[in-house]
Short mmCIF file of C-alpha atoms in Angstrom, two decimals:
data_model
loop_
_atom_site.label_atom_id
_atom_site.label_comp_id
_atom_site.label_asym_id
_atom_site.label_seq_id
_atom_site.Cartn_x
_atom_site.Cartn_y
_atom_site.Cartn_z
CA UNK O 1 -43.15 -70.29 -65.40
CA UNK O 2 -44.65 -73.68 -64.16
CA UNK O 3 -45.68 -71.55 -60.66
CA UNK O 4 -47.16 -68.78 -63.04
CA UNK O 5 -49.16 -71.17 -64.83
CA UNK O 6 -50.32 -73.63 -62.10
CA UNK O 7 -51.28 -69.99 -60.03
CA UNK O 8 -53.26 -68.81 -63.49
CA UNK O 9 -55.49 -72.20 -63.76
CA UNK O 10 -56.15 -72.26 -60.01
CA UNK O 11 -57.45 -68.70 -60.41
CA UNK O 12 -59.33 -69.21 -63.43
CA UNK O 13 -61.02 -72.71 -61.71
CA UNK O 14 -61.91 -70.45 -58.27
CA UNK O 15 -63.00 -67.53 -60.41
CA UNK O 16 -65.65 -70.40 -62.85
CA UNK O 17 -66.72 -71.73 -59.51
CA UNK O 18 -67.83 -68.97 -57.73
CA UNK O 19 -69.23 -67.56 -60.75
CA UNK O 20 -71.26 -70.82 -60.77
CA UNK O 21 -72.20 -70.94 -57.20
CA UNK O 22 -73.98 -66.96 -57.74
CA UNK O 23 -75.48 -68.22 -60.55
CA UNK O 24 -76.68 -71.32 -59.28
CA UNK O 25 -77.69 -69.43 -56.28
CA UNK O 26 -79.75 -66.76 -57.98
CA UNK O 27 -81.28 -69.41 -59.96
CA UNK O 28 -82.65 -70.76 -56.85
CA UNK O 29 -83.93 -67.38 -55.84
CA UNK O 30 -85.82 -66.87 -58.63
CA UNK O 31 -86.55 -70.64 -59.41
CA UNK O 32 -89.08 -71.61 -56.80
CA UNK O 33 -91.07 -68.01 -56.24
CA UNK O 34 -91.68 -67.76 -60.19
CA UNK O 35 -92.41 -71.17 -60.83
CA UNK O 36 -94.58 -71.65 -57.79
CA UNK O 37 -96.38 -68.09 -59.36
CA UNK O 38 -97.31 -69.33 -63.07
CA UNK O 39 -98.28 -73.21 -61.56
CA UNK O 40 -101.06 -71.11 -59.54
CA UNK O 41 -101.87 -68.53 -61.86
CA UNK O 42 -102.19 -71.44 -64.47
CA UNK O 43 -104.62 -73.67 -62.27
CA UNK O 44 -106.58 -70.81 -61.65
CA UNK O 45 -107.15 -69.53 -64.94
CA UNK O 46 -107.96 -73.29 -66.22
CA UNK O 47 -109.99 -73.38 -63.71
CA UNK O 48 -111.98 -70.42 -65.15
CA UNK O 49 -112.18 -71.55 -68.69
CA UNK O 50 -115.60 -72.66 -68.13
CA UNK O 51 -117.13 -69.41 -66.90
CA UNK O 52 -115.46 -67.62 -70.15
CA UNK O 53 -112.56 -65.79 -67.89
CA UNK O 54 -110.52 -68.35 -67.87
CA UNK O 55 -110.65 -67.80 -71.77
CA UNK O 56 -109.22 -64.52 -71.45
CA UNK O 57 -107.00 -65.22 -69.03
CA UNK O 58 -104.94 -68.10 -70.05
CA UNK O 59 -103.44 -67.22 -73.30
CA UNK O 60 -101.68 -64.22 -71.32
CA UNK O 61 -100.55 -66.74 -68.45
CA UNK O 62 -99.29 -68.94 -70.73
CA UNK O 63 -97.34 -66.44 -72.11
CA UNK O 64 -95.86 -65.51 -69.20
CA UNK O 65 -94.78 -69.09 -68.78
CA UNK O 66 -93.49 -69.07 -72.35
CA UNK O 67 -91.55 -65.98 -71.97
CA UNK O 68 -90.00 -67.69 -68.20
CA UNK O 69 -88.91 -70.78 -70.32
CA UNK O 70 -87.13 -68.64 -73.07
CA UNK O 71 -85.45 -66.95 -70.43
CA UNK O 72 -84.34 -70.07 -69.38
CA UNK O 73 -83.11 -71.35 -72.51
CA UNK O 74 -81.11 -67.96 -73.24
CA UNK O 75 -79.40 -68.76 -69.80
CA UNK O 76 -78.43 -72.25 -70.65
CA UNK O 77 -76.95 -71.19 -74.21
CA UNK O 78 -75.24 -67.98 -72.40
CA UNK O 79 -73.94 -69.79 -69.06
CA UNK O 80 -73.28 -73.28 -69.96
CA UNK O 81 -73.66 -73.41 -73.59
CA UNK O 82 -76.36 -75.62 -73.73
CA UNK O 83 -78.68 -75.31 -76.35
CA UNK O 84 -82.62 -75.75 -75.33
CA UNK O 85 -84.70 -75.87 -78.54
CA UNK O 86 -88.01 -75.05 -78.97
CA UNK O 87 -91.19 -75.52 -81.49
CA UNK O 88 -94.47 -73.34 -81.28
CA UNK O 89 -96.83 -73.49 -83.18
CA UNK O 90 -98.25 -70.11 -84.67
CA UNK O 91 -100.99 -68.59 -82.98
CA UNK O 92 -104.09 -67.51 -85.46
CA UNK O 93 -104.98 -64.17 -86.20
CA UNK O 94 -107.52 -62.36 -84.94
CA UNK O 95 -109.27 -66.01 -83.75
CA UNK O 96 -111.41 -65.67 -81.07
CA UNK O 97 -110.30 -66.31 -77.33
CA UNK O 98 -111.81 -69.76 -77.18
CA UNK O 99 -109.56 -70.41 -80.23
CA UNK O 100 -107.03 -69.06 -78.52
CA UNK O 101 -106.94 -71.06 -75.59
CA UNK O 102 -107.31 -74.30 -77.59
CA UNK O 103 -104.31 -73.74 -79.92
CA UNK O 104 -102.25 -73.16 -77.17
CA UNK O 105 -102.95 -76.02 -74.92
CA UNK O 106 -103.25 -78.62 -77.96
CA UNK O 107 -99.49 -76.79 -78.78
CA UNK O 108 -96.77 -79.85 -77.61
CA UNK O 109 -94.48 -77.36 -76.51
CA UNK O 110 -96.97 -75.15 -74.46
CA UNK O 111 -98.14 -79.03 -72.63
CA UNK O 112 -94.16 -79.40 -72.41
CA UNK O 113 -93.73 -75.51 -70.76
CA UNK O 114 -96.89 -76.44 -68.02
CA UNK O 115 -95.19 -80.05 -67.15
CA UNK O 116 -91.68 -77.81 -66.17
CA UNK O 117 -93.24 -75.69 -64.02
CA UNK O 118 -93.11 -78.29 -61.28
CA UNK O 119 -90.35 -80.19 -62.35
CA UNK O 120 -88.09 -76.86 -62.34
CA UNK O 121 -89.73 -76.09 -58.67
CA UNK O 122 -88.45 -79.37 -56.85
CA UNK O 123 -85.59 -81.21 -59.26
CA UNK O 124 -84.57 -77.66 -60.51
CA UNK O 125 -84.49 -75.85 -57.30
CA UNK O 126 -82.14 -78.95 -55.78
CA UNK O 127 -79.40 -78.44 -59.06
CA UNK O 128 -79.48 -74.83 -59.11
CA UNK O 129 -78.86 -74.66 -55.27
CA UNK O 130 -75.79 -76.93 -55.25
CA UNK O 131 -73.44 -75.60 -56.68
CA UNK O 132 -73.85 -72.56 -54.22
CA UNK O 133 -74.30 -75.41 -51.48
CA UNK O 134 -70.69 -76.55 -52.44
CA UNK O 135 -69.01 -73.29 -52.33
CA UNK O 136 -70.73 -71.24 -49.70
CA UNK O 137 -71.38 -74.13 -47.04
CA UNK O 138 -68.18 -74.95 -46.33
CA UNK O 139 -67.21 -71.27 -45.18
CA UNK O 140 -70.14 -72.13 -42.33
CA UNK O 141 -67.50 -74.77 -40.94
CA UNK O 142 -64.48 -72.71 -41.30
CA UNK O 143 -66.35 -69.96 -39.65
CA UNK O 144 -67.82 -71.75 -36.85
CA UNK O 145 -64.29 -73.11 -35.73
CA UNK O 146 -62.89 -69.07 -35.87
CA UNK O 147 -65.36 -68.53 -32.88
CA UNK O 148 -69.23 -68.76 -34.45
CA UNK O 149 -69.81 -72.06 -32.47
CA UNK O 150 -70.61 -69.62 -29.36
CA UNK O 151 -73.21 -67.81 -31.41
CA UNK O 152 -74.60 -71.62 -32.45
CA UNK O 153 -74.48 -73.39 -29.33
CA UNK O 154 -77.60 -72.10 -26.49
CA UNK O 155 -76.47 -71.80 -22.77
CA UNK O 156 -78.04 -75.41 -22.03
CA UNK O 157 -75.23 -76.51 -24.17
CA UNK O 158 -77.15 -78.45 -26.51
CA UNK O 159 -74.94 -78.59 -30.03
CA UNK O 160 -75.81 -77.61 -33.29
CA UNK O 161 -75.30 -79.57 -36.52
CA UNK O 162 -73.20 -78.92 -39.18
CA UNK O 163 -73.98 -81.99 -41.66
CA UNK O 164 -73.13 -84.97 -39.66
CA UNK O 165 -70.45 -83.04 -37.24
CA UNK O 166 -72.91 -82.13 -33.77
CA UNK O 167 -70.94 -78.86 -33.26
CA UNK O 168 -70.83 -78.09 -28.87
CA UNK O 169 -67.40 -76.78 -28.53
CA UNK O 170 -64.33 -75.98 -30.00
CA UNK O 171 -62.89 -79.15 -30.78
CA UNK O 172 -66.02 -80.31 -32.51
CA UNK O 173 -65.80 -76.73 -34.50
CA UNK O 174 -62.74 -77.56 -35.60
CA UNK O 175 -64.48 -80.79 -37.06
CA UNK O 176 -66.84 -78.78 -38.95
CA UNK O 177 -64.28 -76.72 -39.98
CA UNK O 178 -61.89 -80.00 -41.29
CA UNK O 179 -65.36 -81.24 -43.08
CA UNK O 180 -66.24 -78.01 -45.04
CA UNK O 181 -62.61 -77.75 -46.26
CA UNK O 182 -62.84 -81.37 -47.53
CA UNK O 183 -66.27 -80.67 -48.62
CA UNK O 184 -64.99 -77.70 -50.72
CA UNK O 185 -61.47 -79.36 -51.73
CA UNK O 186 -63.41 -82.20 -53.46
CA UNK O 187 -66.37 -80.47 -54.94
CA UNK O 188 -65.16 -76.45 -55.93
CA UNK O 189 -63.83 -77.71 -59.39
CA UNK O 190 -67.12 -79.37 -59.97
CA UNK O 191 -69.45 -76.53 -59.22
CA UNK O 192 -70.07 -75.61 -63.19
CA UNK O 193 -70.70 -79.39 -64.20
CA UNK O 194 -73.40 -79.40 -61.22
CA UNK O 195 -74.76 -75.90 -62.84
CA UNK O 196 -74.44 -77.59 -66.46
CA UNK O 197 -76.86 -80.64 -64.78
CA UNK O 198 -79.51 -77.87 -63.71
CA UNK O 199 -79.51 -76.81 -67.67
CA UNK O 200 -79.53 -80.55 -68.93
CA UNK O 201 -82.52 -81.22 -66.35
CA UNK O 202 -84.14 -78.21 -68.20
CA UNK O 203 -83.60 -79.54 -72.16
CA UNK O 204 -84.52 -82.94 -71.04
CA UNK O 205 -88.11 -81.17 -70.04
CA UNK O 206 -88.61 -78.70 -72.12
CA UNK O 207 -86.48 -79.59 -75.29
CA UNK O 208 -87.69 -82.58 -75.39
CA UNK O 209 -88.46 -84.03 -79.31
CA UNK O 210 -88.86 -80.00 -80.54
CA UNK O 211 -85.87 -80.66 -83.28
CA UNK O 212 -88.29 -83.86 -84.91
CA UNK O 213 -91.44 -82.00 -84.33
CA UNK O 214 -89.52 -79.17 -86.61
CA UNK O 215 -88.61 -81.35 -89.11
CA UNK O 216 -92.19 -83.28 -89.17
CA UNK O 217 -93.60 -80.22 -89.71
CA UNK O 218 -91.45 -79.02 -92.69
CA UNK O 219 -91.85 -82.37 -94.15
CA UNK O 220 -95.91 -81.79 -93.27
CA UNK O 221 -95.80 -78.41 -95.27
CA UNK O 222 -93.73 -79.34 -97.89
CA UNK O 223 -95.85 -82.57 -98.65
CA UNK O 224 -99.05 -80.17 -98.48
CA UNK O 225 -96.98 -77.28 -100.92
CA UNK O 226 -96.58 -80.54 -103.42
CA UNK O 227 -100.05 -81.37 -103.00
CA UNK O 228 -101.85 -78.46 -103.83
CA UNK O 229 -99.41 -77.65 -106.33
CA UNK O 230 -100.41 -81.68 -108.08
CA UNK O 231 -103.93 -80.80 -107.74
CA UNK O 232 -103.65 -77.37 -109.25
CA UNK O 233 -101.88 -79.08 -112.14
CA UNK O 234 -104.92 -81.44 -112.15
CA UNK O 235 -107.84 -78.92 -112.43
CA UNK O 236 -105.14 -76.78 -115.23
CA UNK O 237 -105.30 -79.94 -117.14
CA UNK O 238 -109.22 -81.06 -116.46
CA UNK O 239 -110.32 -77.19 -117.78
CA UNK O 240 -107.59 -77.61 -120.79
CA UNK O 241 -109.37 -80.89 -121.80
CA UNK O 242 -113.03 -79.43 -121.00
CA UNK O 243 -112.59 -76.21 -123.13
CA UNK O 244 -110.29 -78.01 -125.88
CA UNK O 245 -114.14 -80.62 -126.13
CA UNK O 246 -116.27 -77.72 -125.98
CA UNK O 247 -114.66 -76.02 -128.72
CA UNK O 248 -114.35 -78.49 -131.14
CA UNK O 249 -118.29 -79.43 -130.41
CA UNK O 250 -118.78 -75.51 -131.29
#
């Protein structure tokens, strides 16, 4: 039963880590292209605000960079459990494009989408890409020593690196090989924290104080609910008094 058991949680760790290492790895795929995209098309179109396309331009762009950060935060929540908040403030309607544009770029949370986009390109493309580093680089050593080395090494006999191993022949391919088994030995249980650090890079950026800003703003409304409602009450009781003098002068 022990065997059974031991053989269960050894399948259930490979099966979390490779599921970690495609989903790092697709991460990365998608990371860098898309976020290098909306940095560009968001330069461009700020760049334009003063010509007047700009102000047509960047409320949709800064959708699309909304819409890429919600994606985001539905991954975190449905891969790693990690829960990315979020506070926008409400667009006006029907305002002009000029209003628009200004809501959205005085919005926190729109300033805290833009500063991301570069942030997510560099820091977020490193985290996303290890844990498929961790898994999928080590069969590169195991493969070169089965034979690959020959397909590595040029006929001037000048090796090829694998990490810190220089790979020439098959003795040194069985180096590499020794290294990416200790490589994945050490690191294959480790692969979803490493994909759990790419998520907690992303609420540190883009979750940022969103829960206080929520509750500031309740507070905000409620305060301004009671204050309308006191100054309501004042004007009731300012017209009571007014028409109670009047009448008695009449």
């Amino acid at each position: 039963m022990n065997t059974d058991m031991t053989r269960n949680d050894f399948r259930t760790v490979a099966r979390e880590a490779l599921l970690a290492a495609v989903q790092g790895l697709v991460l990365a795929i998608v990371v860098l292209p898309c976020g290098l995209a909306f940095v560009v098309l968001t330069l461009v179109s700020l760049a334009f605000v003063p010509l007047g396309i700009g102000l047509l331009t960047t409320p949709a762009v800064l959708t699309g960079v909304r819409a890429l950060a919600d994606t985001r935060r539905k991954l975190a929540a449905q891969w790693c459990g990690i829960h990315v908040p979020a506070v926008y403030q409400p667009l006006p309607r029907g305002g002009s494009p000029w209003t628009r544009t200004f809501v959205l770029l005085r919005d926190p949370q729109v300033r805290r989408d833009l500063l991301w986009l570069p942030v997510d390109m560099t820091a977020g493309f490193v985290t996303a890409l290890l844990p498929a580093l961790v898994v999928f680089y080590p069969l590169q050593g195991i493969m070169l020593a089965a034979g690959l080395w020959r397909a590595y090494v040029p006929a001037t006999g000048e090796s090829t690196w694998y990490l810190f191993v220089p790979v020439s022949g098959q003795g040194t391919a069985f180096l590499a090989a020794v290294l990416g088994v200790a490589i994945l030995a050490v690191g294959w249980r480790r692969t979803p924290r490493l994909l759990a650090a790419h998520f907690r890079l992303t609420r540190a950026v883009l979750g940022g104080d969103a829960e206080l800003a929520e509750r500031v703003r309740v507070l905000t409304e409620t305060r301004r609910d009671a204050v309308d409602t006191s100054a309501a009450e004042l004007r009731r009781i300012e017209r009571d008094l007014h028409d109670g003098a009047q009448a008695r002068l009449v």
